[in-house]
Amino acid sequence: MKIKEYFEKKNLASIELYFVVYRRAFAFVFDISLFLLSKYLHSRKDSHSVAHLNIVAKRSHLLARETHSSLSKFLRRP
C-alpha cells in the first residue's frame, strides 16, 4: 500500500511542477508580447489603446493566479 501512495504523490507533484513551469513560461512570453505591443502603441501616440492593454494585462494576471491556486488546491486534495 505504501508503494502505491508513493507513486500517487510523486505523480501529483510532477503534474503540479509541470503546470508551474508552463504557467511561468507562458506568463513570461505574454508579458514580453504585452510590453512590445505597448511600446508600439506608445510610439503611435495611442494612449486609449494603451489603457485598454493595461486592463487586459491586469485581468490576465489575476486569472492566471486564480487558476494556479485552484489547481494547486485540487491536486493537494486527498
Coordinates of N, CA and C in Angstrom, one line a residue:
M1 N 0.8 -1.2 0.0 CA 0.0 0.0 0.0 C 0.9 1.3 0.0
K2 N 2.0 1.3 0.7 CA 2.8 2.4 0.8 C 3.4 2.7 -0.6
I3 N 3.7 1.7 -1.4 CA 4.3 1.9 -2.7 C 3.3 2.6 -3.6
K4 N 2.0 2.3 -3.5 CA 1.0 2.9 -4.3 C 0.9 4.4 -3.9
E5 N 0.9 4.7 -2.6 CA 0.7 6.0 -2.2 C 1.9 6.9 -2.6
Y6 N 3.1 6.3 -2.6 CA 4.3 7.0 -3.0 C 4.2 7.4 -4.5
F7 N 3.8 6.5 -5.3 CA 3.7 6.8 -6.8 C 2.6 7.8 -7.0
E8 N 1.5 7.7 -6.3 CA 0.4 8.7 -6.4 C 0.9 10.1 -6.1
K9 N 1.6 10.2 -5.0 CA 2.1 11.5 -4.6 C 3.1 12.1 -5.5
K10 N 4.0 11.2 -6.0 CA 5.0 11.6 -7.0 C 4.4 12.1 -8.3
N11 N 3.4 11.4 -8.7 CA 2.7 11.8 -10.0 C 2.0 13.2 -9.8
L12 N 1.4 13.4 -8.7 CA 0.7 14.7 -8.5 C 1.7 15.8 -8.4
A13 N 2.8 15.5 -7.7 CA 3.9 16.5 -7.6 C 4.5 16.9 -9.0
S14 N 4.7 15.9 -9.8 CA 5.2 16.2 -11.1 C 4.2 17.0 -12.0
I15 N 2.9 16.6 -11.9 CA 1.9 17.4 -12.7 C 1.9 18.8 -12.2
E16 N 2.0 19.1 -10.9 CA 1.9 20.4 -10.4 C 3.2 21.2 -10.8
L17 N 4.3 20.5 -10.8 CA 5.6 21.2 -11.2 C 5.5 21.6 -12.7
Y18 N 5.1 20.6 -13.5 CA 4.9 21.0 -14.9 C 4.0 22.2 -15.1
F19 N 2.9 22.2 -14.4 CA 1.9 23.3 -14.5 C 2.6 24.6 -14.1
V20 N 3.3 24.6 -13.0 CA 4.0 25.8 -12.6 C 5.0 26.3 -13.6
V21 N 5.8 25.4 -14.2 CA 6.8 25.7 -15.2 C 6.2 26.3 -16.4
Y22 N 5.1 25.6 -16.9 CA 4.5 26.1 -18.1 C 3.8 27.4 -17.9
R23 N 3.2 27.6 -16.7 CA 2.5 28.8 -16.4 C 3.5 30.0 -16.4
R24 N 4.6 29.8 -15.8 CA 5.6 30.8 -15.7 C 6.2 31.2 -17.1
A25 N 6.4 30.1 -17.9 CA 6.9 30.3 -19.2 C 5.9 31.1 -20.1
F26 N 4.6 30.7 -20.0 CA 3.6 31.4 -20.7 C 3.5 32.9 -20.2
A27 N 3.5 33.1 -18.9 CA 3.4 34.4 -18.4 C 4.6 35.3 -18.9
F28 N 5.8 34.7 -18.9 CA 7.0 35.4 -19.4 C 6.8 35.9 -20.9
V29 N 6.3 34.9 -21.7 CA 6.1 35.3 -23.1 C 5.0 36.3 -23.3
F30 N 3.9 36.1 -22.5 CA 2.8 37.0 -22.6 C 3.2 38.4 -22.1
D31 N 4.0 38.5 -21.1 CA 4.5 39.8 -20.6 C 5.3 40.5 -21.6
I32 N 6.2 39.8 -22.3 CA 7.1 40.4 -23.3 C 6.2 40.9 -24.5
S33 N 5.2 40.1 -24.9 CA 4.4 40.5 -26.0 C 3.6 41.7 -25.7
L34 N 3.1 41.8 -24.4 CA 2.3 43.0 -24.0 C 3.2 44.2 -23.9
F35 N 4.5 44.0 -23.5 CA 5.4 45.1 -23.4 C 5.7 45.6 -24.8
L36 N 6.0 44.7 -25.7 CA 6.3 45.2 -27.1 C 5.1 45.9 -27.7
L37 N 3.9 45.3 -27.5 CA 2.7 45.9 -28.0 C 2.5 47.3 -27.4
S38 N 2.7 47.5 -26.1 CA 2.5 48.8 -25.5 C 3.5 49.8 -26.0
K39 N 4.8 49.3 -26.3 CA 5.8 50.2 -26.8 C 5.4 50.7 -28.2
Y40 N 4.8 49.7 -29.0 CA 4.4 50.1 -30.4 C 3.2 51.1 -30.3
L41 N 2.3 50.9 -29.4 CA 1.2 51.8 -29.2 C 1.6 53.2 -28.7
H42 N 2.6 53.2 -27.8 CA 3.1 54.4 -27.3 C 3.8 55.2 -28.5
S43 N 4.5 54.5 -29.3 CA 5.2 55.2 -30.4 C 4.2 55.8 -31.4
R44 N 3.0 55.2 -31.5 CA 1.9 55.8 -32.3 C 1.1 56.8 -31.6
K45 N 1.4 57.1 -30.4 CA 0.7 58.0 -29.5 C -0.8 57.7 -29.3
D46 N -1.0 56.4 -29.1 CA -2.4 55.9 -29.0 C -2.6 55.5 -27.5
S47 N -2.8 56.5 -26.7 CA -2.9 56.3 -25.2 C -4.2 55.5 -24.8
H48 N -5.3 55.7 -25.6 CA -6.5 55.0 -25.3 C -6.3 53.5 -25.4
S49 N -5.6 53.0 -26.4 CA -5.4 51.6 -26.6 C -4.4 51.1 -25.6
V50 N -3.5 51.9 -25.1 CA -2.5 51.5 -24.1 C -3.3 51.3 -22.8
A51 N -4.2 52.1 -22.5 CA -5.0 52.0 -21.3 C -5.8 50.7 -21.3
H52 N -6.4 50.3 -22.4 CA -7.1 49.1 -22.6 C -6.1 47.9 -22.4
L53 N -5.0 48.0 -23.0 CA -4.0 47.0 -22.9 C -3.5 46.7 -21.5
N54 N -3.4 47.8 -20.7 CA -3.0 47.6 -19.3 C -4.1 46.9 -18.5
I55 N -5.4 47.2 -18.8 CA -6.5 46.5 -18.2 C -6.5 45.0 -18.5
V56 N -6.3 44.7 -19.8 CA -6.2 43.3 -20.2 C -5.0 42.6 -19.5
A57 N -3.9 43.2 -19.3 CA -2.8 42.6 -18.7 C -3.1 42.3 -17.2
K58 N -3.7 43.2 -16.5 CA -4.0 43.0 -15.1 C -5.0 41.9 -15.0
R59 N -6.0 41.8 -15.8 CA -7.0 40.8 -15.7 C -6.4 39.4 -16.0
S60 N -5.6 39.3 -17.0 CA -5.0 38.1 -17.3 C -4.1 37.5 -16.2
H61 N -3.3 38.4 -15.5 CA -2.5 38.0 -14.4 C -3.3 37.5 -13.3
L62 N -4.5 38.2 -13.0 CA -5.4 37.8 -11.9 C -6.0 36.4 -12.2
L63 N -6.3 36.2 -13.5 CA -6.9 34.9 -13.9 C -5.9 33.8 -13.8
A64 N -4.7 34.1 -14.2 CA -3.6 33.1 -14.1 C -3.3 32.7 -12.6
R65 N -3.3 33.7 -11.7 CA -3.1 33.4 -10.3 C -4.3 32.6 -9.7
E66 N -5.5 32.9 -10.1 CA -6.7 32.2 -9.6 C -6.6 30.7 -10.1
T67 N -6.3 30.6 -11.4 CA -6.2 29.2 -12.0 C -5.2 28.4 -11.3
H68 N -4.0 29.0 -11.0 CA -2.9 28.3 -10.3 C -3.3 27.8 -8.9
S69 N -3.9 28.8 -8.2 CA -4.3 28.4 -6.8 C -5.4 27.3 -6.8
S70 N -6.4 27.4 -7.7 CA -7.4 26.4 -7.8 C -6.9 25.1 -8.1
L71 N -6.0 25.0 -9.1 CA -5.4 23.7 -9.5 C -4.5 23.2 -8.4
S72 N -3.8 24.0 -7.7 CA -3.0 23.5 -6.6 C -3.8 22.9 -5.5
K73 N -4.9 23.6 -5.2 CA -5.9 23.1 -4.1 C -6.4 21.8 -4.6
F74 N -6.8 21.6 -5.8 CA -7.4 20.4 -6.4 C -6.4 19.3 -6.3
L75 N -5.1 19.5 -6.7 CA -4.1 18.5 -6.7 C -3.7 18.0 -5.3
R76 N -3.9 18.9 -4.3 CA -3.5 18.6 -2.9 C -4.6 17.9 -2.1
R77 N -5.8 17.9 -2.7 CA -6.9 17.3 -2.1 C -6.7 15.8 -1.9
P78 N -7.0 15.2 -0.7 CA -6.8 13.8 -0.5 C -7.8 13.0 -1.3

